[in-house]
Each structure stands twice: as structure tokens, then as C-alpha cells.
Amino acid sequence: MLDKTDVEKIAWLARLSVSEEDIPNYCRDLSNILGLVEQMDKVDTGQVSPLAHPLELGARLRPDVVTETNQRDHFQDIAPAVESGHYLVPKVIE
Amino acid sequence: MAWETIIGLEIHAQLATQSKIFSGAATAYGAEANTQACAVDLGLPGVLPVLNKEAVRMAIMFGLAINAEIPSRSVFARKNYFYPDLPKGYQISQYELPIVSRGSIDITLGNGETKTIGVTRAHLEEDAGKSVHEGFGNLTGIDLNRAGTPLIEIVSEPDMRSAKEAVAYMKKIHAIVTYLGICDGNMQEGSFRCDANVSVRPRGEKKFGTRTELKNLNSFRFVEAAINYEVERQIDVIESGGKVIQETRLYDANKNETRSMRSKEEANDYRYFPDPDLLPIEIEKKIINEIKQSLPELPDAMKRRFIEEYHLSEYDADNLTAGPALALFFETTVQHSGGEPKLSANWVMGEVAAALNRENKDYNQSPIKGEMLGGLIKRIKDNTISSNIAKEVFTAMWNGEGSADEIIEKKGLKQVTDSDAIEKMVDEVIAESPQQVEQYKNSPPEKQGKLIGFFVGQIMKKSKGKANPKQVNELLKNKLAD
């Protein structure tokens, strides 16, 4: 059973804002999902090779050719803030 | 207490493709901000990544060069974290099934011994964009031109025991990727970057100590300085009763110190999972064999050939095979030098290296080409000019005044080997310096060797450096003994 700190941590990692009163519901719902996974874990899959993708195909590769043109103005039309070609975000310093 | 240092490196090498790993946007360095970031690179809704065939081929080349196994199947995974220069909120990388599995390389240690360093794995991934912290007031500017540039991340085993070994390993990987032509190796532009995991333990102890990860090591010199600083810091912490904290530390080259970036409490929890947008890469044995056939001569093989073919020392051969441009420059020089590999090696690693260093250029940007340098060396070899005059000719060649022969002719720098002319100068100098002659004659033989330098110097001055020093010496000795 997940507790409050588990939910808070998961929410933080996903950058989701979760209200205090909803946390018990998330604890219950997420625990139920994990319970189902636990149940599936019990199936013997020793003879099954791991599946990375539901399609039984290999990747199609593209040739190394530049096909895109500069569409900066077009893309930056929908950005909240730009300056001298850069997208602007709140200051990030490590 | 005696301490042992344990080092593992993670090297990121940008692959020299024309277009990005999952999109058709250009990868050229230095373009105006965000002019090479397309909808896929920006992570706009509805886009799908399509893998670049050339990036796959280059990663396989690297794997084969380090004798690693190339698995027939390889999978991309999402590495989830939030940072403004990562538009999708995840980086497409590889986790469980990387394209290159375990391999190894040999490094040469200071004492000439060879040590094998394990490479745990190498995987394909996309680079992030760049954050610009200056020039935007209270805000940060984001340039996503670099986002989606193909990288291979090369992870070593914790096999290195000193900063010097770490640098030797890094230089060897650098040589391999540049010989293969899969990375331009430019560290200033960030094409080749390195993080170091460093820990210490009492000598003899089996268990590893707590490690820190050092970031921002963008030159060979910084790697060495940062590791040495960090080792001292960790030993100090332990010896004064403290504990090393597992954390990421940033190297500050100006202060030559490392400082904490983030500690384990906030450490990233990446929640890797297979990327549903990308199918697994399947690589046939046939393709691997084709790539194997196409590999160029690699640094180790070339080094052995230089020792055999040119009779160079291990040390010279090691230095001359540090990069493909340097090695090619050397071989071209030898071919035009009239069979003088040792003299060529000395000039390439001496005058040429110093001049290139001053102008911050690589060997393929040298104003003097190997052919021209070979021509100069030929003239030293056949006694047309002395080594000293050769340096003057070299400078003139560097400044674009022509070939060695043209400059020697134009400036009248041919060595004077005419014995009559030299004898005349010797006689003049002896006549002009009665005091020194007296002193020479009254000195014991072991001191005369030193005193003769004065006369040689005067004669060289008179001949403007063009008299053949060997002839001058012989004549002087004979005349002064009279």
C-alpha cells in the first residue's frame, strides 16, 4: 500500500500539483494498479522473451539527409516569450 | 594511511552526422539560435521520431573498434526528467539493451606498460539543447539547435587508478572516434565531453568507497586537475572524521576546485521505460561484417606500424598517433623528407606543434603542409642549411613566403661549406680576439671545449649563421692548437 509520501514523491517527479484532500484517493487507486501488476508478476514467463514493442517489427531507418528548413518564426509565434531567437524561461542556475 | 583512487568515466561523443538522430534538421555547429530545431526536436504534439541510419552505423563502428559485441537487437528507452533545455520532458536514450555491449581498450602508462580498461557499454541517445544564462536579465534563454544531435555515451568500468590513467583512457577514446571519423572530437565546441566518477578507499580494501560524479570536464587538462582535486578533498573529509556524500559536483576551472551541485536527496529518479514511439533496432550479422570490412586503420595498429616501419620509439609513435590529422601530417612529411622519419617526428611534435598551439589550430589547418615540411627536412639532411637556419626558414614558410627551396634561395641562406670562405672567417675572428686566444691557449683541455664556443659564436655571427658548424669547429681546433 502506497502512503502519502510515496504519492507526493511520484507527483513531484511528474511535476503534478496534487491537492491535499485528493491524496488518500491517489493512494488507494495507485495501490490497486500496483496490486494488479503484482498479480501479473506471478505468471511464469520463463519461456517468453521480453517485449519492447507490441509490433513484431524492426525499426525503419532513414537516410542521413537534412530535410528540414528553418521555421523558427513559425514555431516561436506560439511561444510565451522569445528574445533574439531564444525561448525565454524563468532563470535556471544549478 | 595509504589511499587508492577508483575512477570510471562517462564520455559523450557527438556523432558527425549531417542530420539529427530522430529528425531531418541540420546538426551544423554555430548556427543562429533555434534555426536548426524542427517540430520533432521541439517535441511538438503529434510528431514521431525516425532513427538516422548513419548514427546506427557509426555506433556499430565504435563497438567494433573496441572489440565489443554488437547485439542483434537494441532498444530505445525514455529517461524522464524536467529541464528547460529538454523540450519533451524525457531524453530518448538506451537502458537495458544498448547498441554496444562490453568491450575494452589498451592504454599506455607513464612507465611504458600497457593496461586494459573495460568499457561496460556504449549507447545511442539524443543531446539536449543549451541554456544561456547571460544576456536575458532575470530569465534564461534556450537554444534548441543542439537538441536531438546524436550522441554515443561510452561508459567505462571503474578500472582507472589515477588521474593520469583517466586522461590516457580519454585520449585513447578520443583517438578512436576521430580515426573512425564518427566524431570531430572538438572539446571547445562540446562535441566530446566527459564526466568522471571518483572514489577513494584504503589500499587493500575490497569494497568501493562512496563516489562523487564530476561534471564540466571539457579538456584533458581539466579532467586531470579536477580528479586530483577531488581525490584530495575526499581523503581530507575521511581523515578528519567525515563521510563522503554521494553527489554531483561541478568543476570550476578558474578556482581549480569542485563544488556540490545536487545531493542524493534531490538525485534524479529517471523512471526509464521502453520508448513506444520507436521499434527495436535489428542488426543483421551481414551488416556488422560489412562495417567491419570498412574500418580504417586504428591508432594501436598505426602505432605498431610506425615503430616497425619508421623505427620510432614507443613514445614518439604514441604521440604521433594521438589523432588522425597529426598522423597523416607526419606520414606526408616523412614521404617528402627523403627518408628521415626521426627528424620528421621531431619537427612535427616540436616546431609545428608549438606553432599550431600558438594559433589554436589542428594539423589539418596548418599553413605548412606535410609536403612542404618534408621539403625543409630534406635540406637539413643534405646539409644545404643548418638546423638553426631551418627554424628561420620554417617561420618564413609559416608566414606564406613560399617553399623551403624558394626561401633559402631568396634569402641566400645556403650553408657555407666552401672551406676557403670558412677559413677566411676563422682567421679574421682569431686575429680580432687576441685576448680570448691567449686565454684558450693557457687553459687545460677540458676547459677549452667551453671556450671554443666563443669563437664559434663569432664566426656564426659573421656568416649570419650560414657557416657549417662542423667545419668551423674542426678548423678552429686546428688553428688554435698551432
Coordinates of C-alpha atoms in Angstrom, one line a residue:
Chain A
M1 CA 0.0 0.0 0.0
L2 CA 1.4 3.4 -1.0
D3 CA 1.4 6.0 1.6
K4 CA 1.2 9.8 1.4
T5 CA 5.0 10.4 0.9
D6 CA 5.0 7.9 -2.0
V7 CA 2.3 9.8 -3.7
E8 CA 3.9 13.2 -3.0
K9 CA 7.2 11.9 -4.5
I10 CA 5.5 10.5 -7.6
A11 CA 3.6 13.7 -8.1
W12 CA 6.8 15.7 -7.7
L13 CA 8.7 13.6 -10.2
A14 CA 5.9 14.1 -12.7
R15 CA 5.7 17.8 -11.8
L16 CA 2.0 17.4 -10.9
S17 CA 0.2 19.5 -8.4
V18 CA -1.9 17.3 -6.2
S19 CA -4.3 18.8 -3.6
E20 CA -4.1 17.5 0.0
E21 CA -7.6 16.1 0.1
D22 CA -7.1 14.1 -3.1
I23 CA -4.0 12.2 -1.8
P24 CA -6.0 9.4 0.0
N25 CA -7.8 8.6 -3.3
Y26 CA -4.5 8.5 -5.2
C27 CA -3.0 6.2 -2.5
R28 CA -5.9 3.8 -3.0
D29 CA -6.1 4.0 -6.8
L30 CA -2.4 3.7 -7.4
S31 CA -2.1 0.8 -4.9
N32 CA -4.8 -1.0 -6.7
I33 CA -3.0 -0.7 -10.0
L34 CA 0.2 -1.9 -8.4
G35 CA -1.7 -4.8 -6.9
L36 CA -2.8 -5.8 -10.4
V37 CA 0.8 -5.6 -11.6
E38 CA 1.8 -7.8 -8.6
Q39 CA -0.8 -10.4 -9.7
M40 CA 0.6 -10.4 -13.2
D41 CA 4.1 -10.8 -11.9
K42 CA 3.1 -14.2 -10.5
V43 CA 2.6 -15.6 -14.0
D44 CA 5.5 -17.8 -15.1
T45 CA 7.1 -16.0 -18.1
G46 CA 10.3 -18.1 -18.2
Q47 CA 9.5 -19.2 -21.8
V48 CA 8.5 -15.7 -23.0
S49 CA 11.1 -13.3 -24.4
P50 CA 10.8 -9.7 -23.2
L51 CA 8.7 -7.5 -25.3
A52 CA 9.9 -4.0 -26.0
H53 CA 7.2 -3.1 -28.5
P54 CA 3.8 -4.7 -29.4
L55 CA 4.6 -4.7 -33.1
E56 CA 6.8 -7.5 -34.2
L57 CA 8.9 -5.3 -36.5
G58 CA 12.4 -3.8 -36.5
A59 CA 12.9 -0.1 -36.8
R60 CA 12.8 1.5 -40.2
L61 CA 15.8 3.7 -40.6
R62 CA 16.0 7.0 -42.5
P63 CA 19.0 8.2 -44.6
D64 CA 21.2 10.9 -43.1
V65 CA 19.9 13.8 -45.1
V66 CA 18.8 17.3 -44.0
T67 CA 15.2 17.7 -44.9
E68 CA 14.0 20.4 -42.5
T69 CA 14.2 24.1 -43.3
N70 CA 14.3 26.9 -40.8
Q71 CA 10.8 27.6 -39.4
R72 CA 11.8 29.4 -36.3
D73 CA 9.4 32.4 -36.7
H74 CA 6.5 30.0 -37.2
F75 CA 7.4 27.9 -34.1
Q76 CA 8.1 31.0 -32.0
D77 CA 4.7 32.5 -32.8
I78 CA 3.2 30.2 -30.1
A79 CA 5.9 30.6 -27.5
P80 CA 5.0 32.8 -24.5
A81 CA 8.3 34.7 -24.6
V82 CA 11.2 34.9 -27.0
E83 CA 14.2 37.2 -27.4
S84 CA 16.9 37.3 -30.1
G85 CA 15.9 33.9 -31.3
H86 CA 15.9 32.2 -27.9
Y87 CA 12.9 30.8 -26.0
L88 CA 12.8 32.5 -22.6
V89 CA 12.2 30.6 -19.3
P90 CA 12.5 31.5 -15.6
K91 CA 16.1 31.7 -14.6
V92 CA 17.6 28.2 -14.1
I93 CA 21.0 28.0 -12.4
E94 CA 22.5 24.9 -10.9
Chain B
M1 CA 47.0 5.8 5.7
A2 CA 47.6 4.8 2.0
W3 CA 44.7 5.5 -0.2
E4 CA 43.7 4.0 -3.5
T5 CA 41.8 6.1 -6.1
I6 CA 39.0 4.5 -8.2
I7 CA 37.8 6.2 -11.4
G8 CA 35.2 5.5 -14.0
L9 CA 34.5 7.8 -16.9
E10 CA 31.3 8.5 -18.9
I11 CA 32.2 10.0 -22.3
H12 CA 29.7 11.7 -24.6
A13 CA 30.8 11.9 -28.2
Q14 CA 28.6 13.7 -30.7
L15 CA 28.3 11.7 -33.9
A16 CA 29.3 13.5 -37.1
T17 CA 26.1 13.0 -39.0
Q18 CA 24.5 15.7 -41.2
S19 CA 21.1 15.5 -39.7
K20 CA 19.8 14.7 -36.2
I21 CA 19.3 11.3 -34.7
F22 CA 15.5 11.3 -35.0
S23 CA 14.7 14.2 -37.3
G24 CA 15.9 15.8 -40.6
A25 CA 17.1 19.0 -39.0
A26 CA 20.8 20.0 -39.6
T27 CA 23.4 19.5 -36.9
A28 CA 26.0 22.1 -38.0
Y29 CA 27.7 23.9 -35.2
G30 CA 27.4 27.7 -34.7
A31 CA 24.0 28.3 -36.5
E32 CA 21.8 31.2 -35.2
A33 CA 19.7 30.1 -32.2
N34 CA 16.8 27.8 -32.9
T35 CA 17.2 27.9 -36.7
Q36 CA 18.0 24.1 -36.7
A37 CA 15.3 22.9 -34.3
C38 CA 12.3 21.4 -36.1
A39 CA 9.0 20.2 -34.8
V40 CA 10.4 16.8 -33.7
D41 CA 13.3 18.4 -31.8
L42 CA 10.9 20.8 -30.1
G43 CA 8.7 17.9 -29.0
L44 CA 5.5 19.4 -30.5
P45 CA 2.4 17.3 -30.3
G46 CA 1.8 14.7 -33.0
V47 CA 5.4 14.2 -34.1
L48 CA 7.2 10.9 -34.3
P49 CA 11.0 10.2 -34.2
V50 CA 12.6 8.2 -37.1
L51 CA 16.0 6.8 -36.5
N52 CA 19.0 8.0 -38.6
K53 CA 20.7 5.1 -40.3
E54 CA 24.1 6.7 -40.2
A55 CA 24.0 7.2 -36.4
V56 CA 23.4 3.4 -36.1
R57 CA 26.3 2.7 -38.4
M58 CA 28.7 5.0 -36.5
A59 CA 27.8 3.4 -33.2
I60 CA 28.5 0.0 -34.6
M61 CA 31.8 1.2 -35.9
F62 CA 32.8 2.3 -32.4
G63 CA 31.7 -1.1 -31.0
L64 CA 33.8 -3.0 -33.4
A65 CA 36.8 -0.7 -32.8
I66 CA 36.8 -1.6 -29.1
N67 CA 36.2 -5.3 -29.8
A68 CA 32.7 -5.2 -28.3
E69 CA 29.8 -7.5 -29.1
I70 CA 27.1 -5.8 -31.1
P71 CA 23.8 -7.4 -30.0
S72 CA 21.3 -8.3 -32.8
R73 CA 18.6 -6.3 -31.0
S74 CA 18.8 -3.0 -29.3
V75 CA 16.0 -0.9 -27.7
F76 CA 15.5 2.8 -27.0
A77 CA 14.1 4.0 -23.7
R78 CA 12.8 7.2 -22.3
K79 CA 14.8 8.9 -19.5
N80 CA 12.4 11.2 -17.7
Y81 CA 13.5 14.5 -16.1
F82 CA 12.4 18.1 -16.3
Y83 CA 14.8 20.7 -17.5
P84 CA 14.0 23.7 -19.9
D85 CA 16.6 22.6 -22.5
L86 CA 14.8 19.2 -22.8
P87 CA 11.5 20.0 -24.5
K88 CA 9.8 16.6 -24.3
G89 CA 10.4 16.1 -20.6
Y90 CA 12.4 13.0 -21.5
Q91 CA 15.5 12.2 -23.3
I92 CA 15.5 9.3 -25.8
S93 CA 18.3 7.1 -24.7
Q94 CA 19.0 3.4 -24.2
Y95 CA 18.9 1.5 -20.9
E96 CA 18.6 -2.3 -20.9
L97 CA 19.7 -3.2 -24.4
P98 CA 22.4 -0.8 -25.6
I99 CA 23.7 -1.0 -29.1
V100 CA 27.3 -1.8 -28.0
S101 CA 27.9 -4.2 -25.1
R102 CA 31.1 -4.9 -23.2
G103 CA 34.5 -4.1 -24.9
S104 CA 37.9 -2.9 -23.9
I105 CA 40.8 -0.7 -24.9
D106 CA 44.5 -0.6 -24.0
I107 CA 46.2 2.4 -22.6
T108 CA 50.0 3.1 -22.3
L109 CA 51.1 4.1 -18.8
G110 CA 53.9 6.5 -17.9
N111 CA 56.3 3.6 -17.4
G112 CA 55.6 2.2 -20.8
E113 CA 53.4 -0.6 -19.6
T114 CA 50.1 -1.4 -21.1
K115 CA 46.9 -1.6 -19.1
T116 CA 43.5 -2.8 -20.4
I117 CA 40.5 -0.7 -19.4
G118 CA 37.0 -2.2 -19.7
V119 CA 34.2 -0.4 -21.5
T120 CA 30.9 -1.5 -19.9
R121 CA 28.7 -0.4 -22.7
A122 CA 28.1 2.4 -25.3
H123 CA 24.6 3.5 -26.1
L124 CA 22.9 5.9 -28.6
E125 CA 21.0 8.9 -27.3
E126 CA 19.9 12.4 -28.2
D127 CA 21.7 15.5 -26.9
A128 CA 19.7 18.3 -25.1
G129 CA 19.6 22.0 -26.0
K130 CA 21.6 24.7 -24.4
S131 CA 20.7 27.2 -21.7
V132 CA 22.1 30.7 -21.9
H133 CA 22.2 32.4 -18.5
E134 CA 23.7 35.7 -19.6
G135 CA 22.1 38.5 -21.6
F136 CA 18.5 37.8 -20.8
G137 CA 18.1 39.7 -17.5
N138 CA 16.2 37.7 -14.9
L139 CA 15.4 35.0 -17.5
T140 CA 17.3 32.1 -19.2
G141 CA 17.4 31.8 -22.9
I142 CA 17.0 28.4 -24.5
D143 CA 18.6 27.4 -27.8
L144 CA 17.4 24.0 -29.1
N145 CA 19.7 23.7 -32.1
R146 CA 21.7 21.0 -30.3
A147 CA 18.6 19.2 -29.1
G148 CA 18.4 15.8 -31.0
T149 CA 22.1 15.8 -32.1
P150 CA 23.1 12.1 -32.0
L151 CA 25.5 11.0 -29.2
I152 CA 27.1 7.9 -28.1
E153 CA 27.6 7.6 -24.3
I154 CA 30.6 5.5 -23.6
V155 CA 30.7 4.1 -20.0
S156 CA 33.9 2.6 -18.6
E157 CA 34.4 0.1 -15.9
P158 CA 35.9 1.6 -12.6
D159 CA 39.3 0.4 -13.8
M160 CA 41.4 3.5 -13.6
R161 CA 43.6 4.2 -10.5
S162 CA 44.9 7.7 -11.1
A163 CA 44.0 10.9 -12.9
K164 CA 46.8 10.2 -15.4
E165 CA 45.2 6.8 -16.3
A166 CA 41.9 8.5 -16.7
V167 CA 43.4 11.1 -19.1
A168 CA 45.2 8.3 -21.1
Y169 CA 41.9 6.4 -21.4
M170 CA 40.0 9.6 -22.5
K171 CA 42.8 10.4 -25.1
K172 CA 42.6 6.8 -26.5
I173 CA 38.8 7.0 -26.9
H174 CA 39.2 10.4 -28.5
A175 CA 41.8 9.0 -30.9
I176 CA 39.5 6.1 -31.8
V177 CA 36.4 8.2 -32.5
T178 CA 38.4 10.7 -34.6
Y179 CA 40.2 7.9 -36.5
L180 CA 36.9 6.4 -37.3
G181 CA 35.6 9.8 -38.4
I182 CA 32.4 9.4 -36.3
C183 CA 33.1 12.4 -34.1
D184 CA 35.1 15.6 -34.8
G185 CA 36.5 15.5 -31.2
N186 CA 36.2 19.2 -30.7
M187 CA 36.1 19.7 -27.0
Q188 CA 35.7 23.5 -27.0
E189 CA 32.5 23.1 -29.0
G190 CA 31.3 20.3 -26.8
S191 CA 31.5 17.5 -29.4
F192 CA 33.5 15.4 -26.9
R193 CA 32.6 15.7 -23.2
C194 CA 33.4 13.7 -20.1
D195 CA 32.0 13.1 -16.6
A196 CA 34.2 11.3 -14.0
N197 CA 33.0 9.0 -11.1
V198 CA 35.6 9.3 -8.4
S199 CA 36.0 7.5 -5.1
V200 CA 38.8 6.6 -2.7
R201 CA 39.4 3.6 -0.4
P202 CA 42.1 2.4 2.0
R203 CA 44.7 0.5 0.0
G204 CA 43.9 -3.2 0.2
E205 CA 40.2 -2.7 0.9
K206 CA 37.9 -4.6 -1.5
K207 CA 34.8 -2.5 -1.1
F208 CA 34.4 0.7 -3.1
G209 CA 34.1 4.0 -1.2
T210 CA 31.2 6.4 -1.8
R211 CA 31.7 8.1 -5.2
T212 CA 31.0 11.6 -6.5
E213 CA 30.3 12.5 -10.1
L214 CA 32.4 15.3 -11.5
K215 CA 30.8 17.3 -14.4
N216 CA 32.0 20.0 -16.8
L217 CA 35.4 18.5 -17.6
N218 CA 35.8 19.9 -21.1
S219 CA 39.6 19.5 -21.6
F220 CA 42.1 16.8 -20.9
R221 CA 43.9 19.2 -18.5
F222 CA 40.7 19.8 -16.6
V223 CA 40.0 16.1 -16.2
E224 CA 43.3 15.6 -14.6
A225 CA 43.1 18.7 -12.4
A226 CA 39.5 18.0 -11.3
I227 CA 40.2 14.4 -10.3
N228 CA 43.3 15.3 -8.4
Y229 CA 41.5 18.0 -6.5
E230 CA 38.5 15.7 -5.8
V231 CA 40.8 12.8 -4.5
E232 CA 42.5 15.2 -2.1
R233 CA 39.1 16.6 -0.9
Q234 CA 37.7 13.1 -0.3
I235 CA 40.8 12.0 1.7
D236 CA 40.6 15.2 3.7
V237 CA 36.9 14.6 4.5
I238 CA 37.5 11.0 5.6
E239 CA 40.7 11.7 7.6
S240 CA 39.0 14.5 9.5
G241 CA 36.3 12.0 10.6
G242 CA 33.6 12.9 8.0
K243 CA 31.9 10.9 5.3
V244 CA 31.9 11.4 1.6
I245 CA 28.4 12.2 0.3
Q246 CA 27.2 10.7 -3.0
E247 CA 26.6 13.8 -5.1
T248 CA 27.2 15.5 -8.4
R249 CA 30.0 18.1 -8.2
L250 CA 30.8 20.8 -10.7
Y251 CA 34.4 21.5 -11.6
D252 CA 35.4 25.2 -11.6
A253 CA 38.5 25.7 -13.8
N254 CA 39.1 29.2 -12.6
K255 CA 39.3 28.3 -9.0
N256 CA 40.5 24.7 -9.6
E257 CA 38.0 23.2 -7.2
T258 CA 34.9 21.1 -7.3
R259 CA 31.7 22.2 -5.6
S260 CA 28.4 20.5 -4.9
M261 CA 25.7 20.7 -7.5
R262 CA 23.0 18.5 -6.1
S263 CA 23.0 15.9 -3.4
K264 CA 21.4 12.4 -3.3
E265 CA 18.2 13.7 -1.7
E266 CA 17.3 15.5 -4.9
A267 CA 19.0 13.0 -7.1
N268 CA 17.1 12.2 -10.3
D269 CA 14.9 9.3 -10.4
Y270 CA 14.7 8.8 -14.2
R271 CA 12.0 6.1 -14.4
Y272 CA 13.3 4.6 -17.6
F273 CA 10.9 2.7 -19.8
P274 CA 11.0 1.5 -23.4
D275 CA 10.0 4.2 -25.8
P276 CA 6.7 3.2 -27.5
D277 CA 7.4 5.6 -30.4
L278 CA 10.4 3.6 -31.6
L279 CA 10.7 0.0 -32.7
P280 CA 13.7 -2.1 -31.6
I281 CA 16.8 -1.8 -33.8
E282 CA 17.6 -5.1 -35.5
I283 CA 21.1 -5.5 -36.8
E284 CA 22.0 -8.4 -39.1
K285 CA 25.3 -10.2 -38.9
K286 CA 25.9 -9.3 -42.6
I287 CA 25.7 -5.5 -41.9
I288 CA 28.1 -5.9 -39.0
N289 CA 30.6 -7.8 -41.2
E290 CA 30.3 -5.1 -43.9
I291 CA 31.1 -2.4 -41.4
K292 CA 34.0 -4.4 -40.0
Q293 CA 35.5 -4.6 -43.5
S294 CA 35.2 -0.8 -43.9
L295 CA 37.0 0.2 -40.7
P296 CA 40.1 2.4 -41.2
E297 CA 43.5 1.7 -39.6
L298 CA 43.1 2.4 -35.9
P299 CA 45.5 4.1 -33.5
D300 CA 47.0 1.0 -32.0
A301 CA 47.7 -0.7 -35.3
M302 CA 49.1 2.5 -36.7
K303 CA 51.4 2.9 -33.7
R304 CA 52.8 -0.6 -34.2
R305 CA 53.3 0.2 -37.8
F306 CA 55.2 3.4 -37.1
I307 CA 57.5 1.6 -34.7
E308 CA 58.2 -1.1 -37.3
E309 CA 58.3 0.9 -40.5
Y310 CA 59.9 4.1 -39.2
H311 CA 61.9 2.7 -36.3
L312 CA 60.4 5.2 -34.0
S313 CA 60.4 4.9 -30.2
E314 CA 57.2 3.7 -28.4
Y315 CA 56.9 7.3 -27.0
D316 CA 57.2 9.0 -30.4
A317 CA 54.8 6.5 -32.0
D318 CA 52.3 7.0 -29.2
N319 CA 52.3 10.8 -29.6
L320 CA 52.2 10.8 -33.4
T321 CA 49.1 8.6 -33.4
A322 CA 47.1 10.7 -30.9
G323 CA 44.9 12.0 -33.8
P324 CA 44.3 11.2 -37.5
A325 CA 45.2 14.7 -38.7
L326 CA 48.5 14.6 -36.8
A327 CA 49.3 11.1 -38.0
L328 CA 48.6 12.0 -41.7
F329 CA 50.7 15.1 -41.4
F330 CA 53.6 13.1 -40.0
E331 CA 53.4 10.4 -42.7
T332 CA 53.2 13.0 -45.5
T333 CA 56.2 14.8 -44.0
V334 CA 58.2 11.6 -43.9
Q335 CA 57.3 10.7 -47.6
H336 CA 58.7 14.1 -48.7
S337 CA 61.7 14.2 -46.3
G338 CA 64.0 11.9 -48.3
G339 CA 63.6 9.1 -45.7
E340 CA 64.0 11.0 -42.4
P341 CA 61.3 9.7 -40.0
K342 CA 63.1 10.6 -36.7
L343 CA 63.9 14.2 -37.9
S344 CA 60.3 14.5 -39.2
A345 CA 58.9 13.3 -35.9
N346 CA 61.0 15.9 -34.0
W347 CA 59.8 18.7 -36.3
V348 CA 56.2 17.7 -36.3
M349 CA 56.0 17.3 -32.5
G350 CA 58.3 20.3 -31.9
E351 CA 58.1 23.4 -34.1
V352 CA 54.9 22.5 -35.8
A353 CA 53.0 21.6 -32.6
A354 CA 54.2 24.8 -30.9
A355 CA 53.2 27.0 -33.8
L356 CA 49.8 25.3 -34.1
N357 CA 49.3 25.6 -30.4
R358 CA 50.0 29.4 -30.5
E359 CA 47.3 29.8 -33.1
N360 CA 44.9 27.2 -31.6
K361 CA 44.9 25.2 -34.8
D362 CA 44.8 21.5 -35.6
Y363 CA 47.3 19.8 -38.0
N364 CA 44.8 19.8 -40.9
Q365 CA 44.6 23.6 -40.6
S366 CA 48.4 24.1 -40.7
P367 CA 49.6 26.8 -43.2
I368 CA 52.6 24.5 -43.7
K369 CA 51.6 21.2 -45.2
G370 CA 53.4 17.9 -44.7
E371 CA 54.8 18.0 -48.2
M372 CA 56.4 21.5 -47.5
L373 CA 57.8 20.4 -44.2
G374 CA 59.3 17.3 -45.8
G375 CA 61.0 19.6 -48.3
L376 CA 62.6 21.6 -45.5
I377 CA 63.8 18.5 -43.7
K378 CA 65.4 17.3 -46.9
R379 CA 67.5 20.4 -47.0
I380 CA 68.7 19.9 -43.4
K381 CA 69.5 16.3 -44.2
D382 CA 71.6 17.2 -47.3
N383 CA 73.4 20.0 -45.4
T384 CA 72.0 22.8 -47.5
I385 CA 71.0 24.6 -44.3
S386 CA 71.8 24.1 -40.6
S387 CA 69.1 23.3 -38.0
N388 CA 69.2 26.8 -36.8
I389 CA 68.7 28.4 -40.2
A390 CA 65.9 25.8 -40.7
K391 CA 64.0 27.4 -37.9
E392 CA 64.2 30.7 -39.7
V393 CA 63.1 29.1 -43.0
F394 CA 60.2 27.5 -41.1
T395 CA 59.0 30.8 -39.8
A396 CA 59.1 32.3 -43.3
M397 CA 57.2 29.2 -44.6
W398 CA 54.6 29.6 -41.9
N399 CA 54.1 33.2 -43.0
G400 CA 53.4 32.1 -46.5
E401 CA 56.7 33.2 -48.1
G402 CA 57.0 30.0 -50.2
S403 CA 58.6 26.6 -50.1
A404 CA 61.8 25.8 -48.3
D405 CA 63.9 25.9 -51.5
E406 CA 62.3 29.2 -52.6
I407 CA 63.0 30.9 -49.2
I408 CA 66.6 29.5 -49.0
E409 CA 67.3 30.9 -52.5
K410 CA 65.5 34.2 -52.0
K411 CA 67.2 35.0 -48.6
G412 CA 70.5 33.5 -49.5
L413 CA 70.5 31.1 -46.6
K414 CA 72.6 28.3 -48.1
Q415 CA 75.1 27.0 -45.7
V416 CA 78.6 28.0 -46.4
T417 CA 80.6 24.8 -46.9
D418 CA 83.3 26.3 -49.0
S419 CA 86.4 25.7 -46.8
D420 CA 88.3 28.7 -48.1
A421 CA 85.5 31.1 -47.2
I422 CA 85.2 29.5 -43.7
E423 CA 88.9 29.6 -43.2
K424 CA 88.9 33.2 -44.0
M425 CA 86.3 33.9 -41.4
V426 CA 88.1 31.8 -38.8
D427 CA 91.4 33.7 -39.4
E428 CA 89.6 37.0 -39.1
V429 CA 88.0 36.1 -35.8
I430 CA 91.2 34.8 -34.3
A431 CA 93.0 38.0 -35.4
E432 CA 90.3 40.1 -33.8
S433 CA 90.4 38.3 -30.4
P434 CA 93.9 38.1 -29.2
Q435 CA 92.8 38.1 -25.5
Q436 CA 90.5 35.1 -25.9
V437 CA 93.1 33.3 -27.9
E438 CA 95.6 33.8 -25.1
Q439 CA 93.1 32.5 -22.5
Y440 CA 92.3 29.5 -24.7
K441 CA 95.9 28.5 -25.1
N442 CA 96.6 28.8 -21.4
S443 CA 93.6 26.6 -20.4
P444 CA 93.6 22.9 -19.7
P445 CA 92.0 20.8 -22.5
E446 CA 88.8 20.2 -20.5
K447 CA 88.1 23.9 -20.3
Q448 CA 89.0 24.6 -23.9
G449 CA 85.8 22.9 -25.1
K450 CA 83.8 25.6 -23.4
L451 CA 86.0 28.4 -24.5
I452 CA 85.8 27.4 -28.2
G453 CA 82.1 28.3 -28.1
F454 CA 83.1 32.0 -28.1
F455 CA 84.9 31.7 -31.4
V456 CA 82.2 29.5 -33.0
G457 CA 79.6 32.2 -31.9
Q458 CA 81.7 35.0 -33.5
I459 CA 82.1 33.1 -36.8
M460 CA 78.4 32.2 -36.9
K461 CA 77.6 35.9 -36.4
K462 CA 80.0 36.8 -39.2
S463 CA 78.4 34.3 -41.5
K464 CA 74.9 35.1 -40.4
G465 CA 74.5 31.5 -39.2
K466 CA 75.3 30.0 -42.5
A467 CA 78.8 28.5 -41.9
N468 CA 78.7 24.8 -41.5
P469 CA 79.2 24.3 -37.7
K470 CA 81.1 21.0 -38.1
Q471 CA 83.7 22.6 -40.4
V472 CA 84.0 25.7 -38.3
N473 CA 84.7 23.5 -35.2
E474 CA 87.4 21.4 -36.9
L475 CA 89.2 24.4 -38.4
L476 CA 89.1 26.3 -35.2
K477 CA 90.6 23.5 -33.2
N478 CA 93.4 23.0 -35.7
K479 CA 94.2 26.7 -35.9
L480 CA 94.1 27.4 -32.1
A481 CA 96.3 24.4 -31.5
D482 CA 99.1 25.9 -33.6

